Amino acid sequence: MASKNSCACHGVVVTLASCLLLGVAAVSVLAAHVAVGRIWSPAGAAAAAAAGHHHSLSPASVPSPSSRHAHHARELVNRRVQVGRMEAGLAQARASIRRASRTRNCTPDDGGGGGFIPRGAVYRDAYAFHQSYIEMEKRFKVWTYREGEPPVVQKGGAAFAGDDGIVGHLIAELDGGGGGRHRARHPGEAHAFFLPISVASIAGYVYRRDMIDFWDPQLRLVAGYVDGLAAMYPFWNRSRGADHFLVSCHQWAPILSAAKAELRGNAIRVMCDADMSDGFNPATDVALPPVVARGGARRVSPRAASERTVLAFFAAGGGGGGGGVVREALLARWEGRDDRVVVYGRLPAGVDHGEFMRRARFCLCPCGGDEGAAAASRRVVEAITAGCVPVLVAAAGGDDGSYSPPFSDVLDWARFSVAVPAERVGEIKDILAGVSDRRYGVLRRRVLRVRRHFRLNRPPAKRFDVVNMVIHSIWLRRLNLSLPY
């Protein structure tokens, strides 16, 4: 069974390089193991998991050893898998990252990155990050399972055609974007295996009005798909899923991943829900920024600091209400009550959300779901894109380790954002007004520095953009993995 290695203490994010120095078999760049609570799920989900209902609903929906793919699967399995050479390559990558951090130098970058080199205080260790990124581009290969039919799985380019968000772009990149840099020719050369499970499609397919049990059919579909792959290939069984990953920005991803114990506990889950109190584990999971590309929208340069006349801004989306207790507290205290802290439950007609963000010094980003936990907020990415300093408003302001911001194993969020505990919502004006002009200038310059890491480009992705940063986060977790087979 695979083992995962990590370092540091509770609630401490450790730099990439320092963790490399602590381990021989694996490298850790993440927060240390935290006390992860039980993943919330309705009674139906818990009962299904406890009863072991791991059977498919339809043979057409999940892979089967007797399917038309069986012969092809055997051919793939019979190819020589040079695991020793692969692990040796990963060991070389770890050594080069340690060396880059120690010598404060890295391999000359010939990747055509437009001259960009990570520098500055926004990075926990810019040299280690740069070397790690170069190693990822040179080595990292991903095998995507082709078995299964919609709605259980997403089908490559088709997934992107109907999804203009980060999930579709990421799948398109892994499926051959960027010249197929990360696409494995066969599973024998793959460092990681992508489970193309479509959480949103499964939920939409199963949902029926007035259903007695909404969760059990979905849990069985997910578990049945994994069981089918495990029966056809050796790759899941040899690592118990530790080198496999799934991707979803759907709110039910944590629930459906509980369908199979190894999928929840071992596999890499790339999710927008980065709430550790709801089961997110930064040692194995990846926080996925909920980014959406606005069709046809032109990129607008951020306004200068002198033109930002609004202290803080927030506007709820959709119907205006809901979104968790943190957002509700923010609306209750500030909506329509102050001309410097501008908060809207519903954006008035004719008021442009993006333009308001460009006029504000700080953009309020209440992170939270129905229980007020710290789920990801798309406004964090929107704020950074607009050159607005993000204010993370979450339970205990993240001090209790409840929220894991995207790319926090590489980026030092305290250097370019402000954290405000939810219980201090009423003090937001005083807190932000107390930030000196000099300090604000530093924060804003750092926000502009990290913008490229949150930018969503049309396929193919560009180096160091949000898609490649997510792939780098997956690479780091695979780099942390010690496989004994």
Tab-separated table of C-alpha atoms in Angstrom:
chain	number	residue	atom	x	y	z
A	1	MET	CA	0.000	0.000	0.000
A	2	ALA	CA	1.228	3.440	-0.865
A	3	SER	CA	2.387	5.753	1.838
A	4	LYS	CA	2.317	9.526	1.815
A	5	ASN	CA	4.927	11.607	3.505
A	6	SER	CA	4.568	15.118	4.747
A	7	CYS	CA	6.308	17.387	7.208
A	8	ALA	CA	5.759	20.343	9.512
A	9	CYS	CA	3.404	20.905	12.381
A	10	HIS	CA	-0.297	21.506	12.718
A	11	GLY	CA	-1.461	24.616	10.891
A	12	VAL	CA	1.976	25.530	9.518
A	13	VAL	CA	2.634	25.855	5.808
A	14	VAL	CA	6.193	24.843	5.077
A	15	THR	CA	8.236	25.952	2.093
A	16	LEU	CA	8.861	23.590	-0.766
A	17	ALA	CA	12.607	23.471	-0.217
A	18	SER	CA	12.604	23.002	3.550
A	19	CYS	CA	10.417	19.912	3.300
A	20	LEU	CA	12.603	18.495	0.550
A	21	LEU	CA	15.492	18.626	2.974
A	22	LEU	CA	13.601	16.543	5.512
A	23	GLY	CA	12.742	13.516	3.407
A	24	VAL	CA	14.702	11.069	1.290
A	25	ALA	CA	11.814	9.120	-0.188
A	26	ALA	CA	9.460	12.030	-0.697
A	27	VAL	CA	9.137	15.795	-0.701
A	28	SER	CA	6.438	17.807	1.031
A	29	VAL	CA	5.603	21.422	0.263
A	30	LEU	CA	2.301	21.546	1.989
A	31	ALA	CA	0.723	22.277	5.277
A	32	ALA	CA	1.260	19.511	7.752
A	33	HIS	CA	-1.270	16.908	8.576
A	34	VAL	CA	-4.260	18.528	10.196
A	35	ALA	CA	-7.089	17.059	12.178
A	36	VAL	CA	-9.488	16.464	9.315
A	37	GLY	CA	-13.123	16.072	10.280
A	38	ARG	CA	-15.626	13.680	8.807
A	39	ILE	CA	-16.804	14.636	5.352
A	40	TRP	CA	-20.333	15.910	5.678
A	41	SER	CA	-22.856	13.839	3.812
A	42	PRO	CA	-26.580	13.220	4.068
A	43	ALA	CA	-27.825	10.137	5.804
A	44	GLY	CA	-28.265	8.368	2.491
A	45	ALA	CA	-24.613	8.836	1.581
A	46	ALA	CA	-23.379	7.659	4.969
A	47	ALA	CA	-25.626	4.618	4.874
A	48	ALA	CA	-24.549	3.722	1.359
A	49	ALA	CA	-20.870	3.994	2.245
A	50	ALA	CA	-21.327	1.954	5.421
A	51	ALA	CA	-23.289	-0.725	3.585
A	52	GLY	CA	-20.633	-1.018	0.912
A	53	HIS	CA	-22.974	-0.337	-2.022
A	54	HIS	CA	-20.247	-0.216	-4.622
A	55	HIS	CA	-22.110	-1.426	-7.699
A	56	SER	CA	-22.794	0.274	-10.976
A	57	LEU	CA	-26.245	1.229	-12.190
A	58	SER	CA	-25.622	0.544	-15.834
A	59	PRO	CA	-23.000	-1.572	-17.624
A	60	ALA	CA	-22.874	1.096	-20.337
A	61	SER	CA	-21.944	3.762	-17.817
A	62	VAL	CA	-18.935	2.140	-16.171
A	63	PRO	CA	-16.031	0.031	-17.450
A	64	SER	CA	-16.240	-3.732	-17.294
A	65	PRO	CA	-13.608	-6.435	-17.857
A	66	SER	CA	-15.930	-7.911	-20.481
A	67	SER	CA	-16.396	-4.632	-22.333
A	68	ARG	CA	-14.983	-3.831	-25.761
A	69	HIS	CA	-12.081	-2.109	-24.003
A	70	ALA	CA	-10.863	-5.270	-22.274
A	71	HIS	CA	-8.494	-6.389	-25.056
A	72	HIS	CA	-7.008	-2.916	-25.392
A	73	ALA	CA	-6.612	-2.737	-21.610
A	74	ARG	CA	-4.666	-5.990	-21.558
A	75	GLU	CA	-2.355	-4.677	-24.261
A	76	LEU	CA	-1.673	-1.556	-22.215
A	77	VAL	CA	-1.046	-3.548	-19.057
A	78	ASN	CA	1.328	-5.894	-20.844
A	79	ARG	CA	3.579	-3.031	-21.880
A	80	ARG	CA	6.727	-2.875	-19.804
A	81	VAL	CA	6.294	-0.565	-16.848
A	82	GLN	CA	9.675	0.749	-15.828
A	83	VAL	CA	8.741	1.883	-12.354
A	84	GLY	CA	12.332	1.874	-11.146
A	85	ARG	CA	13.396	4.312	-13.840
A	86	MET	CA	10.373	6.509	-13.116
A	87	GLU	CA	11.069	6.665	-9.393
A	88	ALA	CA	14.728	7.376	-10.084
A	89	GLY	CA	13.669	10.319	-12.230
A	90	LEU	CA	11.495	11.656	-9.431
A	91	ALA	CA	14.412	11.301	-7.017
A	92	GLN	CA	16.541	13.367	-9.393
A	93	ALA	CA	13.800	16.007	-9.526
A	94	ARG	CA	13.693	16.221	-5.732
A	95	ALA	CA	17.456	16.548	-5.565
A	96	SER	CA	17.499	19.335	-8.157
A	97	ILE	CA	14.811	21.248	-6.254
A	98	ARG	CA	16.774	20.950	-3.008
A	99	ARG	CA	19.900	22.108	-4.792
A	100	ALA	CA	18.120	25.101	-6.356
A	101	SER	CA	16.858	26.197	-2.945
A	102	ARG	CA	20.234	25.721	-1.279
A	103	THR	CA	22.291	27.485	-3.941
A	104	ARG	CA	19.572	30.052	-4.756
A	105	ASN	CA	19.919	29.142	-8.386
A	106	CYS	CA	18.082	26.864	-10.795
A	107	THR	CA	18.418	25.206	-14.168
A	108	PRO	CA	18.436	27.726	-17.042
A	109	ASP	CA	14.853	27.995	-18.243
A	110	ASP	CA	14.534	27.096	-21.916
A	111	GLY	CA	10.757	26.657	-21.818
A	112	GLY	CA	9.960	29.873	-23.653
A	113	GLY	CA	8.206	31.532	-20.746
A	114	GLY	CA	8.536	35.022	-22.159
A	115	GLY	CA	11.389	35.742	-19.791
A	116	PHE	CA	9.275	35.290	-16.654
A	117	ILE	CA	11.170	34.071	-13.601
A	118	PRO	CA	9.442	33.743	-10.198
A	119	ARG	CA	10.905	36.306	-7.820
A	120	GLY	CA	9.893	38.183	-4.724
A	121	ALA	CA	8.300	37.777	-1.327
A	122	VAL	CA	5.021	36.438	-2.736
A	123	TYR	CA	6.758	33.061	-3.158
A	124	ARG	CA	7.642	30.858	-0.224
A	125	ASP	CA	10.795	29.802	-2.081
A	126	ALA	CA	11.034	31.235	-5.595
A	127	TYR	CA	14.108	29.170	-6.524
A	128	ALA	CA	12.593	25.880	-5.436
A	129	PHE	CA	9.309	26.726	-7.167
A	130	HIS	CA	11.013	27.635	-10.432
A	131	GLN	CA	13.077	24.454	-10.455
A	132	SER	CA	10.034	22.369	-9.545
A	133	TYR	CA	8.090	23.916	-12.413
A	134	ILE	CA	10.904	23.151	-14.855
A	135	GLU	CA	11.055	19.556	-13.605
A	136	MET	CA	7.281	19.245	-14.013
A	137	GLU	CA	7.452	20.405	-17.631
A	138	LYS	CA	10.282	18.007	-18.348
A	139	ARG	CA	8.961	14.898	-16.620
A	140	PHE	CA	5.330	14.867	-15.528
A	141	LYS	CA	3.094	12.469	-17.500
A	142	VAL	CA	-0.596	11.759	-16.935
A	143	TRP	CA	-2.660	8.857	-18.225
A	144	THR	CA	-6.374	9.561	-18.681
A	145	TYR	CA	-8.688	6.568	-18.505
A	146	ARG	CA	-10.800	6.215	-21.664
A	147	GLU	CA	-13.287	3.752	-20.236
A	148	GLY	CA	-16.833	4.714	-19.286
A	149	GLU	CA	-19.537	6.718	-20.956
A	150	PRO	CA	-21.296	9.975	-20.096
A	151	PRO	CA	-22.786	10.978	-17.729
A	152	VAL	CA	-20.299	9.210	-15.461
A	153	VAL	CA	-17.203	10.513	-17.234
A	154	GLN	CA	-16.134	13.588	-19.161
A	155	LYS	CA	-14.890	13.077	-22.665
A	156	GLY	CA	-11.852	15.203	-23.372
A	157	GLY	CA	-12.519	17.992	-25.839
A	158	ALA	CA	-16.277	17.553	-25.419
A	159	ALA	CA	-15.903	18.503	-21.787
A	160	PHE	CA	-14.251	21.761	-22.732
A	161	ALA	CA	-16.876	22.562	-25.354
A	162	GLY	CA	-19.534	22.742	-22.674
A	163	ASP	CA	-17.415	24.143	-19.863
A	164	ASP	CA	-15.755	27.527	-20.129
A	165	GLY	CA	-14.428	27.287	-16.597
A	166	ILE	CA	-11.267	25.970	-15.034
A	167	VAL	CA	-12.382	22.309	-15.106
A	168	GLY	CA	-12.893	22.239	-18.865
A	169	HIS	CA	-9.626	24.048	-19.549
A	170	LEU	CA	-7.695	21.715	-17.258
A	171	ILE	CA	-9.130	18.595	-18.900
A	172	ALA	CA	-8.383	19.997	-22.356
A	173	GLU	CA	-4.773	20.646	-21.339
A	174	LEU	CA	-4.299	17.179	-19.881
A	175	ASP	CA	-5.947	15.674	-22.958
A	176	GLY	CA	-3.322	17.010	-25.318
A	177	GLY	CA	-3.170	20.782	-24.995
A	178	GLY	CA	0.204	22.493	-25.091
A	179	GLY	CA	1.456	19.950	-27.599
A	180	GLY	CA	0.593	17.015	-25.365
A	181	ARG	CA	3.415	17.808	-22.944
A	182	HIS	CA	1.816	15.923	-20.050
A	183	ARG	CA	-0.111	13.266	-21.947
A	184	ALA	CA	1.317	9.795	-21.395
A	185	ARG	CA	1.531	7.592	-24.498
A	186	HIS	CA	0.699	4.567	-22.383
A	187	PRO	CA	0.082	4.017	-18.658
A	188	GLY	CA	3.543	2.549	-18.179
A	189	GLU	CA	5.120	6.015	-18.413
A	190	ALA	CA	2.480	7.797	-16.326
A	191	HIS	CA	3.273	9.352	-12.967
A	192	ALA	CA	-0.413	9.998	-12.274
A	193	PHE	CA	-3.772	8.697	-13.506
A	194	PHE	CA	-6.748	10.942	-14.211
A	195	LEU	CA	-10.213	9.663	-13.312
A	196	PRO	CA	-12.493	11.677	-15.660
A	197	ILE	CA	-15.479	11.405	-13.314
A	198	SER	CA	-18.027	14.144	-13.982
A	199	VAL	CA	-19.621	15.020	-10.649
A	200	ALA	CA	-21.906	17.668	-12.154
A	201	SER	CA	-23.141	15.347	-14.917
A	202	ILE	CA	-23.790	12.510	-12.488
A	203	ALA	CA	-25.809	14.772	-10.199
A	204	GLY	CA	-27.844	16.108	-13.128
A	205	TYR	CA	-28.424	12.628	-14.520
A	206	VAL	CA	-29.590	11.110	-11.256
A	207	TYR	CA	-31.670	14.016	-9.958
A	208	ARG	CA	-35.422	13.568	-10.045
A	209	ARG	CA	-37.944	15.704	-8.245
A	210	ASP	CA	-39.161	14.194	-4.958
A	211	MET	CA	-36.530	11.443	-4.961
A	212	ILE	CA	-36.567	9.321	-1.813
A	213	ASP	CA	-32.812	8.646	-1.922
A	214	PHE	CA	-30.802	11.185	-3.888
A	215	TRP	CA	-27.317	10.089	-2.862
A	216	ASP	CA	-27.193	6.308	-3.093
A	217	PRO	CA	-27.460	6.097	-6.923
A	218	GLN	CA	-24.673	8.649	-7.322
A	219	LEU	CA	-22.428	6.909	-4.810
A	220	ARG	CA	-22.949	3.612	-6.625
A	221	LEU	CA	-22.122	5.153	-9.988
A	222	VAL	CA	-18.850	6.634	-8.734
A	223	ALA	CA	-17.802	3.530	-6.806
A	224	GLY	CA	-18.854	1.280	-9.682
A	225	TYR	CA	-16.684	3.207	-12.110
A	226	VAL	CA	-13.621	2.934	-9.866
A	227	ASP	CA	-14.275	-0.744	-9.178
A	228	GLY	CA	-14.523	-1.381	-12.924
A	229	LEU	CA	-11.140	0.228	-13.550
A	230	ALA	CA	-9.615	-1.678	-10.638
A	231	ALA	CA	-10.841	-4.958	-12.129
A	232	MET	CA	-9.477	-4.103	-15.580
A	233	TYR	CA	-6.141	-2.488	-14.717
A	234	PRO	CA	-3.539	-2.996	-11.951
A	235	PHE	CA	-2.815	0.709	-11.505
A	236	TRP	CA	-5.472	1.533	-8.922
A	237	ASN	CA	-4.790	-1.581	-6.845
A	238	ARG	CA	-1.019	-1.202	-6.719
A	239	SER	CA	-1.256	2.231	-5.077
A	240	ARG	CA	-4.762	2.018	-3.587
A	241	GLY	CA	-5.554	5.073	-5.701
A	242	ALA	CA	-2.833	7.290	-4.240
A	243	ASP	CA	-1.451	8.255	-7.671
A	244	HIS	CA	-4.941	8.855	-9.113
A	245	PHE	CA	-6.821	12.146	-9.182
A	246	LEU	CA	-10.229	13.542	-10.034
A	247	VAL	CA	-11.215	17.126	-10.852
A	248	SER	CA	-14.420	18.942	-9.965
A	249	CYS	CA	-15.584	22.409	-9.011
A	250	HIS	CA	-19.010	21.011	-8.135
A	251	GLN	CA	-20.097	21.389	-4.528
A	252	TRP	CA	-20.913	17.668	-4.254
A	253	ALA	CA	-17.427	16.458	-5.158
A	254	PRO	CA	-16.424	15.816	-1.513
A	255	ILE	CA	-19.630	13.857	-0.932
A	256	LEU	CA	-19.346	11.624	-3.993
A	257	SER	CA	-15.665	10.973	-3.338
A	258	ALA	CA	-16.793	9.302	-0.117
A	259	ALA	CA	-18.324	6.533	-2.255
A	260	LYS	CA	-15.069	4.617	-1.977
A	261	ALA	CA	-12.758	4.878	1.011
A	262	GLU	CA	-9.540	5.001	-1.039
A	263	LEU	CA	-10.983	7.692	-3.314
A	264	ARG	CA	-11.593	9.938	-0.338
A	265	GLY	CA	-8.557	9.027	1.750
A	266	ASN	CA	-5.808	8.289	-0.792
A	267	ALA	CA	-6.580	9.844	-4.167
A	268	ILE	CA	-5.721	13.423	-5.071
A	269	ARG	CA	-8.947	15.406	-5.174
A	270	VAL	CA	-8.715	18.625	-7.172
A	271	MET	CA	-11.671	20.638	-5.849
A	272	CYS	CA	-12.916	24.179	-5.400
A	273	ASP	CA	-14.109	23.193	-1.926
A	274	ALA	CA	-10.907	23.744	0.065
A	275	ASP	CA	-12.614	23.602	3.454
A	276	MET	CA	-10.538	21.464	5.809
A	277	SER	CA	-13.357	21.246	8.338
A	278	ASP	CA	-15.336	19.532	5.562
A	279	GLY	CA	-12.648	16.947	4.772
A	280	PHE	CA	-10.212	18.798	2.502
A	281	ASN	CA	-6.663	17.622	3.208
A	282	PRO	CA	-3.933	19.943	1.821
A	283	ALA	CA	-1.398	17.123	2.004
A	284	THR	CA	-3.227	15.164	-0.693
A	285	ASP	CA	-5.896	17.466	-2.138
A	286	VAL	CA	-5.553	20.460	-4.467
A	287	ALA	CA	-7.478	23.722	-4.055
A	288	LEU	CA	-8.928	24.526	-7.480
A	289	PRO	CA	-9.536	28.241	-8.119
A	290	PRO	CA	-13.108	28.670	-9.430
A	291	VAL	CA	-12.179	30.628	-12.559
A	292	VAL	CA	-14.498	31.326	-15.479
A	293	ALA	CA	-13.428	32.860	-18.792
A	294	ARG	CA	-15.860	35.528	-19.835
A	295	GLY	CA	-16.659	34.940	-23.487
A	296	GLY	CA	-15.351	37.709	-25.660
A	297	ALA	CA	-14.362	39.850	-22.689
A	298	ARG	CA	-11.356	42.039	-23.223
A	299	ARG	CA	-8.650	42.278	-20.612
A	300	VAL	CA	-8.679	45.579	-18.787
A	301	SER	CA	-5.601	46.952	-17.073
A	302	PRO	CA	-6.060	47.562	-13.339
A	303	ARG	CA	-6.526	51.150	-12.287
A	304	ALA	CA	-3.745	52.999	-10.519
A	305	ALA	CA	-3.859	53.171	-6.729
A	306	SER	CA	-4.696	56.895	-6.851
A	307	GLU	CA	-7.870	56.148	-8.831
A	308	ARG	CA	-9.178	53.657	-6.277
A	309	THR	CA	-11.604	55.787	-4.304
A	310	VAL	CA	-13.661	52.990	-2.695
A	311	LEU	CA	-12.147	51.465	0.442
A	312	ALA	CA	-13.820	48.045	0.132
A	313	PHE	CA	-16.355	46.430	-2.183
A	314	PHE	CA	-18.521	43.322	-2.302
A	315	ALA	CA	-21.608	42.330	-4.282
A	316	ALA	CA	-23.444	39.032	-3.898
A	317	GLY	CA	-24.346	37.146	-7.047
A	318	GLY	CA	-27.563	35.521	-8.170
A	319	GLY	CA	-30.506	36.327	-5.964
A	320	GLY	CA	-28.332	38.207	-3.505
A	321	GLY	CA	-29.022	36.182	-0.386
A	322	GLY	CA	-27.665	32.874	0.845
A	323	GLY	CA	-24.102	31.783	0.361
A	324	GLY	CA	-23.386	30.963	3.980
A	325	VAL	CA	-23.387	32.682	7.325
A	326	VAL	CA	-20.203	34.667	6.631
A	327	ARG	CA	-21.762	36.354	3.621
A	328	GLU	CA	-25.043	36.892	5.459
A	329	ALA	CA	-23.195	38.567	8.326
A	330	LEU	CA	-21.369	40.799	5.865
A	331	LEU	CA	-24.621	41.850	4.180
A	332	ALA	CA	-26.438	42.373	7.481
A	333	ARG	CA	-23.738	44.693	8.789
A	334	TRP	CA	-22.699	46.676	5.726
A	335	GLU	CA	-25.300	46.547	2.953
A	336	GLY	CA	-26.344	50.122	2.145
A	337	ARG	CA	-24.823	51.458	5.375
A	338	ASP	CA	-21.547	53.060	4.307
A	339	ASP	CA	-20.168	54.911	1.307
A	340	ARG	CA	-16.610	53.627	1.812
A	341	VAL	CA	-17.443	49.983	2.474
A	342	VAL	CA	-19.773	49.369	-0.474
A	343	VAL	CA	-21.717	46.137	-0.088
A	344	TYR	CA	-24.632	45.005	-2.275
A	345	GLY	CA	-26.944	42.053	-1.781
A	346	ARG	CA	-28.023	42.479	-5.377
A	347	LEU	CA	-26.024	44.629	-7.783
A	348	PRO	CA	-28.171	47.524	-9.045
A	349	ALA	CA	-28.995	47.674	-12.742
A	350	GLY	CA	-26.369	49.520	-14.732
A	351	VAL	CA	-23.634	49.007	-12.145
A	352	ASP	CA	-20.660	47.079	-13.526
A	353	HIS	CA	-19.196	44.572	-11.066
A	354	GLY	CA	-15.753	44.506	-12.663
A	355	GLU	CA	-15.526	48.296	-12.815
A	356	PHE	CA	-16.367	48.537	-9.102
A	357	MET	CA	-13.582	46.057	-8.354
A	358	ARG	CA	-11.165	48.221	-10.301
A	359	ARG	CA	-12.250	51.260	-8.276
A	360	ALA	CA	-11.806	49.554	-4.901
A	361	ARG	CA	-8.626	49.311	-2.838
A	362	PHE	CA	-9.795	46.104	-1.174
A	363	CYS	CA	-12.232	43.462	-2.436
A	364	LEU	CA	-14.126	41.511	0.208
A	365	CYS	CA	-14.128	37.766	-0.409
A	366	PRO	CA	-16.430	36.009	2.074
A	367	CYS	CA	-15.440	32.368	1.892
A	368	GLY	CA	-18.127	30.039	3.061
A	369	GLY	CA	-20.882	27.564	2.379
A	370	ASP	CA	-24.196	26.937	4.059
A	371	GLU	CA	-22.541	26.307	7.404
A	372	GLY	CA	-20.163	29.240	7.133
A	373	ALA	CA	-17.167	27.036	6.449
A	374	ALA	CA	-14.338	28.280	4.257
A	375	ALA	CA	-15.120	27.106	0.768
A	376	ALA	CA	-13.410	28.817	-2.140
A	377	SER	CA	-14.770	32.084	-3.469
A	378	ARG	CA	-14.492	33.026	-7.131
A	379	ARG	CA	-14.180	36.642	-5.978
A	380	VAL	CA	-10.656	35.927	-4.788
A	381	VAL	CA	-9.592	35.293	-8.365
A	382	GLU	CA	-11.711	38.168	-9.700
A	383	ALA	CA	-10.125	40.533	-7.182
A	384	ILE	CA	-6.591	39.538	-8.125
A	385	THR	CA	-7.406	39.859	-11.825
A	386	ALA	CA	-8.751	43.377	-11.199
A	387	GLY	CA	-5.644	44.351	-9.235
A	388	CYS	CA	-7.702	44.644	-6.060
A	389	VAL	CA	-6.214	43.408	-2.767
A	390	PRO	CA	-8.338	40.406	-1.676
A	391	VAL	CA	-9.709	40.340	1.866
A	392	LEU	CA	-10.341	36.744	2.936
A	393	VAL	CA	-13.289	36.804	5.319
A	394	ALA	CA	-13.614	33.320	6.770
A	395	ALA	CA	-14.130	31.427	9.982
A	396	ALA	CA	-11.352	32.520	12.341
A	397	GLY	CA	-9.755	34.257	9.363
A	398	GLY	CA	-7.993	31.025	8.444
A	399	ASP	CA	-6.022	31.060	11.703
A	400	ASP	CA	-7.479	27.686	12.603
A	401	GLY	CA	-6.387	26.254	9.279
A	402	SER	CA	-9.949	25.886	8.012
A	403	TYR	CA	-9.324	27.297	4.548
A	404	SER	CA	-6.530	26.336	2.186
A	405	PRO	CA	-6.103	29.039	-0.496
A	406	PRO	CA	-5.073	27.942	-4.002
A	407	PHE	CA	-1.356	27.347	-4.559
A	408	SER	CA	-0.571	28.035	-0.907
A	409	ASP	CA	2.285	25.520	-1.094
A	410	VAL	CA	4.010	27.984	-3.440
A	411	LEU	CA	2.429	31.385	-2.740
A	412	ASP	CA	2.592	33.161	0.611
A	413	TRP	CA	-0.928	34.606	0.793
A	414	ALA	CA	-0.142	36.736	3.825
A	415	ARG	CA	2.136	38.783	1.570
A	416	PHE	CA	-0.571	39.945	-0.847
A	417	SER	CA	-3.924	39.585	0.921
A	418	VAL	CA	-5.648	40.516	4.170
A	419	ALA	CA	-7.337	37.980	6.451
A	420	VAL	CA	-10.298	39.033	8.587
A	421	PRO	CA	-12.015	36.603	10.982
A	422	ALA	CA	-15.749	36.284	10.418
A	423	GLU	CA	-16.441	37.433	13.960
A	424	ARG	CA	-14.768	40.777	13.141
A	425	VAL	CA	-16.957	41.618	10.153
A	426	GLY	CA	-18.206	44.690	11.962
A	427	GLU	CA	-14.637	46.012	12.244
A	428	ILE	CA	-13.756	45.691	8.553
A	429	LYS	CA	-13.806	49.435	7.923
A	430	ASP	CA	-11.448	50.181	10.821
A	431	ILE	CA	-9.150	47.279	9.921
A	432	LEU	CA	-8.784	48.281	6.274
A	433	ALA	CA	-8.625	52.014	6.946
A	434	GLY	CA	-5.762	51.241	9.313
A	435	VAL	CA	-3.635	49.861	6.466
A	436	SER	CA	-1.144	52.617	5.636
A	437	ASP	CA	-0.708	53.886	2.086
A	438	ARG	CA	2.778	52.446	2.044
A	439	ARG	CA	1.587	49.021	3.154
A	440	TYR	CA	-1.286	49.112	0.692
A	441	GLY	CA	1.123	49.960	-2.117
A	442	VAL	CA	3.233	46.914	-1.255
A	443	LEU	CA	0.183	44.635	-1.156
A	444	ARG	CA	-1.123	45.938	-4.462
A	445	ARG	CA	2.219	45.512	-6.253
A	446	ARG	CA	2.342	41.933	-5.025
A	447	VAL	CA	-1.213	41.295	-6.235
A	448	LEU	CA	-0.147	42.461	-9.683
A	449	ARG	CA	2.839	40.121	-9.470
A	450	VAL	CA	0.715	37.014	-8.849
A	451	ARG	CA	-1.968	37.863	-11.444
A	452	ARG	CA	-0.423	35.631	-14.118
A	453	HIS	CA	-0.892	32.599	-11.849
A	454	PHE	CA	-4.682	33.143	-11.790
A	455	ARG	CA	-5.176	34.016	-15.448
A	456	LEU	CA	-7.220	31.583	-17.542
A	457	ASN	CA	-5.997	31.461	-21.124
A	458	ARG	CA	-7.727	29.879	-24.063
A	459	PRO	CA	-6.249	26.464	-24.872
A	460	PRO	CA	-3.449	25.871	-25.030
A	461	ALA	CA	-2.604	27.154	-21.574
A	462	LYS	CA	0.383	29.442	-21.083
A	463	ARG	CA	3.306	28.825	-18.773
A	464	PHE	CA	2.699	29.704	-15.134
A	465	ASP	CA	-1.009	30.472	-15.749
A	466	VAL	CA	-3.799	29.087	-13.584
A	467	VAL	CA	-4.152	25.788	-15.479
A	468	ASN	CA	-0.444	25.042	-15.323
A	469	MET	CA	-0.367	26.084	-11.665
A	470	VAL	CA	-3.062	23.483	-10.939
A	471	ILE	CA	-1.070	20.860	-12.841
A	472	HIS	CA	1.984	21.884	-10.824
A	473	SER	CA	-0.001	21.369	-7.604
A	474	ILE	CA	-0.896	17.841	-8.764
A	475	TRP	CA	2.760	17.245	-9.655
A	476	LEU	CA	3.867	18.283	-6.166
A	477	ARG	CA	1.521	15.817	-4.513
A	478	ARG	CA	2.748	13.042	-6.777
A	479	LEU	CA	6.305	14.082	-5.945
A	480	ASN	CA	5.388	13.610	-2.264
A	481	LEU	CA	4.304	10.045	-2.901
A	482	SER	CA	6.426	7.007	-2.131
A	483	LEU	CA	5.289	3.931	-4.068
A	484	PRO	CA	6.825	0.624	-2.924
A	485	TYR	CA	5.836	-1.467	-5.944
